[in-house]
Amino acid sequence: MNRFLQWVGATFILKTLTSLMHARESGMCQSYRKICACGQKTSEIFFGKSVLDEKAVSQVYCPKCSQDIDIGRESQVWDNGWVLELDMDVLRTYAPVMGISPDDVTADWVFDEGYATWVGITPDDFQRREEERSEIQELAKTDLRSYIDAMKEWGLSREKRFIEEGWRKAKGTAGRHRVQKSP
């Protein structure tokens, strides 16, 4: 039963990643790469439901450059040392399209509801994922069963690692942060 649950979990992760990649390639949603303020790291931001675009992003700060910024602004989403700073004027303009009052919209809500969030679990997941998967994909050429097992194990260990590292989306915050809508 335990192996079956592992298989189901790995299958779900692979299907989710495939769906996201297909949706992005077919124009159903947008993503945007942005270099952080210090120029050391690159993040990839996903704009779900095609409501927002890169104009909604003011700045991205990696853990190194986020140490030097003012904290506690409503425009900031903090995630494991990374900061996604959104333009509140843009968010308020599009709030009705997102189904929330302009007075109630917050950067956290926009992130957690998937309107402007990381592609994957972390800001640089697109890079890390490809590096990790490329090692495993070599197995597909020689031993398909080992490849499938390795992909399952990789998906499960990745999910566990992200939870342990404290990533916002891995903790299940995304999609659960509800704000009372104004009448």
Tab-separated table of C-alpha atoms in Angstrom:
chain	number	residue	atom	x	y	z
A	1	MET	CA	0.000	0.000	0.000
A	2	ASN	CA	2.865	2.384	0.857
A	3	ARG	CA	4.474	1.970	-2.596
A	4	PHE	CA	1.093	2.575	-4.195
A	5	LEU	CA	0.712	5.855	-2.273
A	6	GLN	CA	4.230	6.862	-3.306
A	7	TRP	CA	3.379	6.089	-6.922
A	8	VAL	CA	0.149	8.113	-6.695
A	9	GLY	CA	2.032	11.056	-5.155
A	10	ALA	CA	4.772	10.979	-7.777
A	11	THR	CA	2.219	10.632	-10.572
A	12	PHE	CA	0.314	13.646	-9.253
A	13	ILE	CA	3.482	15.745	-9.124
A	14	LEU	CA	4.503	14.751	-12.653
A	15	LYS	CA	1.023	15.419	-14.045
A	16	THR	CA	0.895	18.810	-12.316
A	17	LEU	CA	4.273	19.837	-13.709
A	18	THR	CA	3.312	18.608	-17.172
A	19	SER	CA	0.026	20.532	-17.030
A	20	LEU	CA	1.778	23.717	-15.965
A	21	MET	CA	4.345	23.390	-18.721
A	22	HIS	CA	1.657	22.657	-21.334
A	23	ALA	CA	-0.496	25.563	-20.175
A	24	ARG	CA	2.479	27.911	-20.350
A	25	GLU	CA	3.473	26.721	-23.827
A	26	SER	CA	-0.065	26.967	-25.179
A	27	GLY	CA	-0.525	30.554	-24.013
A	28	MET	CA	-3.093	29.737	-21.344
A	29	CYS	CA	-1.049	31.563	-18.722
A	30	GLN	CA	2.078	33.635	-18.534
A	31	SER	CA	5.358	33.497	-16.723
A	32	TYR	CA	8.050	36.103	-16.416
A	33	ARG	CA	11.697	35.873	-15.411
A	34	LYS	CA	13.032	38.681	-13.279
A	35	ILE	CA	16.516	39.215	-11.904
A	36	CYS	CA	16.643	40.167	-8.241
A	37	ALA	CA	17.663	43.650	-7.092
A	38	CYS	CA	21.318	42.710	-6.515
A	39	GLY	CA	21.568	40.928	-9.877
A	40	GLN	CA	22.774	37.626	-8.396
A	41	LYS	CA	19.682	35.423	-8.869
A	42	THR	CA	16.836	34.977	-11.333
A	43	SER	CA	13.273	34.184	-10.349
A	44	GLU	CA	10.406	33.016	-12.504
A	45	ILE	CA	6.969	34.375	-11.712
A	46	PHE	CA	3.764	32.707	-12.851
A	47	PHE	CA	0.654	34.743	-13.641
A	48	GLY	CA	-2.253	32.383	-13.165
A	49	LYS	CA	-5.586	32.882	-14.860
A	50	SER	CA	-3.948	35.434	-17.210
A	51	VAL	CA	-5.177	38.410	-15.176
A	52	LEU	CA	-1.863	40.057	-14.256
A	53	ASP	CA	1.418	40.416	-16.124
A	54	GLU	CA	4.933	41.735	-15.476
A	55	LYS	CA	3.589	45.242	-14.769
A	56	ALA	CA	2.297	43.877	-11.458
A	57	VAL	CA	5.857	43.089	-10.294
A	58	SER	CA	7.801	45.985	-8.793
A	59	GLN	CA	10.891	44.083	-7.659
A	60	VAL	CA	12.247	40.717	-6.569
A	61	TYR	CA	14.776	40.332	-3.774
A	62	CYS	CA	16.828	37.186	-3.143
A	63	PRO	CA	17.804	36.266	0.437
A	64	LYS	CA	21.019	38.290	0.049
A	65	CYS	CA	19.483	41.552	-1.174
A	66	SER	CA	16.316	41.240	0.946
A	67	GLN	CA	18.417	41.859	4.063
A	68	ASP	CA	18.709	45.527	3.095
A	69	ILE	CA	15.042	46.373	2.452
A	70	ASP	CA	12.336	47.854	4.641
A	71	ILE	CA	10.049	45.142	5.936
A	72	GLY	CA	6.348	45.104	6.593
A	73	ARG	CA	5.051	46.781	3.452
A	74	GLU	CA	1.683	45.537	2.195
A	75	SER	CA	3.215	45.169	-1.267
A	76	GLN	CA	5.707	42.496	-0.143
A	77	VAL	CA	5.351	38.734	-0.122
A	78	TRP	CA	8.062	37.120	2.011
A	79	ASP	CA	8.953	33.521	1.224
A	80	ASN	CA	11.970	31.874	2.803
A	81	GLY	CA	14.147	34.993	2.517
A	82	TRP	CA	12.949	35.861	-0.979
A	83	VAL	CA	10.657	38.860	-1.433
A	84	LEU	CA	8.249	39.426	-4.283
A	85	GLU	CA	7.228	43.076	-4.290
A	86	LEU	CA	4.050	43.793	-6.211
A	87	ASP	CA	2.628	47.081	-7.476
A	88	MET	CA	-0.414	47.717	-5.284
A	89	ASP	CA	-1.931	50.182	-7.762
A	90	VAL	CA	-1.949	47.469	-10.434
A	91	LEU	CA	-3.372	44.933	-7.966
A	92	ARG	CA	-6.162	47.297	-6.926
A	93	THR	CA	-6.987	48.022	-10.564
A	94	TYR	CA	-7.380	44.313	-11.340
A	95	ALA	CA	-8.894	43.324	-7.976
A	96	PRO	CA	-12.493	43.142	-9.301
A	97	VAL	CA	-11.356	40.810	-12.096
A	98	MET	CA	-9.788	38.602	-9.402
A	99	GLY	CA	-13.067	38.627	-7.458
A	100	ILE	CA	-11.955	40.774	-4.535
A	101	SER	CA	-12.533	44.362	-3.488
A	102	PRO	CA	-9.680	46.805	-4.227
A	103	ASP	CA	-9.733	47.691	-0.514
A	104	ASP	CA	-9.234	44.055	0.500
A	105	VAL	CA	-6.580	42.950	-1.987
A	106	THR	CA	-3.114	42.272	-0.565
A	107	ALA	CA	0.121	41.064	-2.093
A	108	ASP	CA	-0.091	37.927	0.065
A	109	TRP	CA	-3.597	37.165	-1.224
A	110	VAL	CA	-2.537	37.649	-4.860
A	111	PHE	CA	0.441	35.311	-4.338
A	112	ASP	CA	-1.471	32.668	-2.389
A	113	GLU	CA	-4.344	32.617	-4.872
A	114	GLY	CA	-1.908	32.075	-7.755
A	115	TYR	CA	-2.391	35.349	-9.636
A	116	ALA	CA	1.314	36.239	-9.253
A	117	THR	CA	3.381	33.479	-7.698
A	118	TRP	CA	6.526	31.434	-8.304
A	119	VAL	CA	6.658	28.984	-11.182
A	120	GLY	CA	6.889	25.810	-9.147
A	121	ILE	CA	7.496	25.955	-5.405
A	122	THR	CA	10.516	28.277	-5.229
A	123	PRO	CA	11.568	31.386	-7.177
A	124	ASP	CA	14.314	29.460	-8.967
A	125	ASP	CA	12.494	26.127	-9.188
A	126	PHE	CA	12.660	26.227	-12.985
A	127	GLN	CA	16.486	26.053	-12.807
A	128	ARG	CA	16.782	23.625	-9.913
A	129	ARG	CA	14.153	21.271	-11.337
A	130	GLU	CA	15.929	20.976	-14.691
A	131	GLU	CA	19.309	20.358	-13.045
A	132	GLU	CA	17.897	17.647	-10.790
A	133	ARG	CA	15.838	15.966	-13.514
A	134	SER	CA	18.638	15.914	-16.075
A	135	GLU	CA	20.601	13.517	-13.880
A	136	ILE	CA	17.650	11.137	-13.631
A	137	GLN	CA	16.669	11.352	-17.302
A	138	GLU	CA	19.838	9.558	-18.359
A	139	LEU	CA	18.361	6.410	-16.789
A	140	ALA	CA	15.429	6.465	-19.244
A	141	LYS	CA	17.826	5.545	-22.049
A	142	THR	CA	19.091	2.406	-20.332
A	143	ASP	CA	16.663	1.230	-17.644
A	144	LEU	CA	13.063	2.430	-17.869
A	145	ARG	CA	11.952	0.794	-14.604
A	146	SER	CA	14.813	2.400	-12.672
A	147	TYR	CA	13.991	5.706	-14.331
A	148	ILE	CA	10.338	5.525	-13.232
A	149	ASP	CA	11.348	4.583	-9.683
A	150	ALA	CA	13.925	7.381	-9.576
A	151	MET	CA	11.372	9.944	-10.800
A	152	LYS	CA	8.902	8.858	-8.108
A	153	GLU	CA	11.544	9.077	-5.415
A	154	TRP	CA	12.747	12.437	-6.733
A	155	GLY	CA	9.227	13.896	-6.664
A	156	LEU	CA	8.525	12.708	-3.135
A	157	SER	CA	11.892	13.770	-1.724
A	158	ARG	CA	11.598	17.165	-3.413
A	159	GLU	CA	8.206	17.766	-1.859
A	160	LYS	CA	9.496	16.739	1.571
A	161	ARG	CA	12.584	18.958	1.188
A	162	PHE	CA	10.479	21.995	0.222
A	163	ILE	CA	8.239	21.507	3.260
A	164	GLU	CA	11.260	21.160	5.552
A	165	GLU	CA	12.868	24.265	4.030
A	166	GLY	CA	9.688	26.220	4.779
A	167	TRP	CA	8.597	27.285	1.296
A	168	ARG	CA	5.236	29.027	1.366
A	169	LYS	CA	3.610	26.982	-1.420
A	170	ALA	CA	4.909	23.688	-0.002
A	171	LYS	CA	3.334	24.426	3.376
A	172	GLY	CA	-0.068	24.599	1.708
A	173	THR	CA	-0.562	28.336	2.215
A	174	ALA	CA	-1.247	28.948	-1.465
A	175	GLY	CA	-4.923	28.847	-2.275
A	176	ARG	CA	-5.942	28.806	1.387
A	177	HIS	CA	-5.378	32.453	2.241
A	178	ARG	CA	-8.904	33.785	2.047
A	179	VAL	CA	-9.966	37.379	2.445
A	180	GLN	CA	-13.572	38.262	3.119
A	181	LYS	CA	-14.961	39.751	-0.069
A	182	SER	CA	-16.800	43.043	0.221
A	183	PRO	CA	-20.495	42.991	-0.708
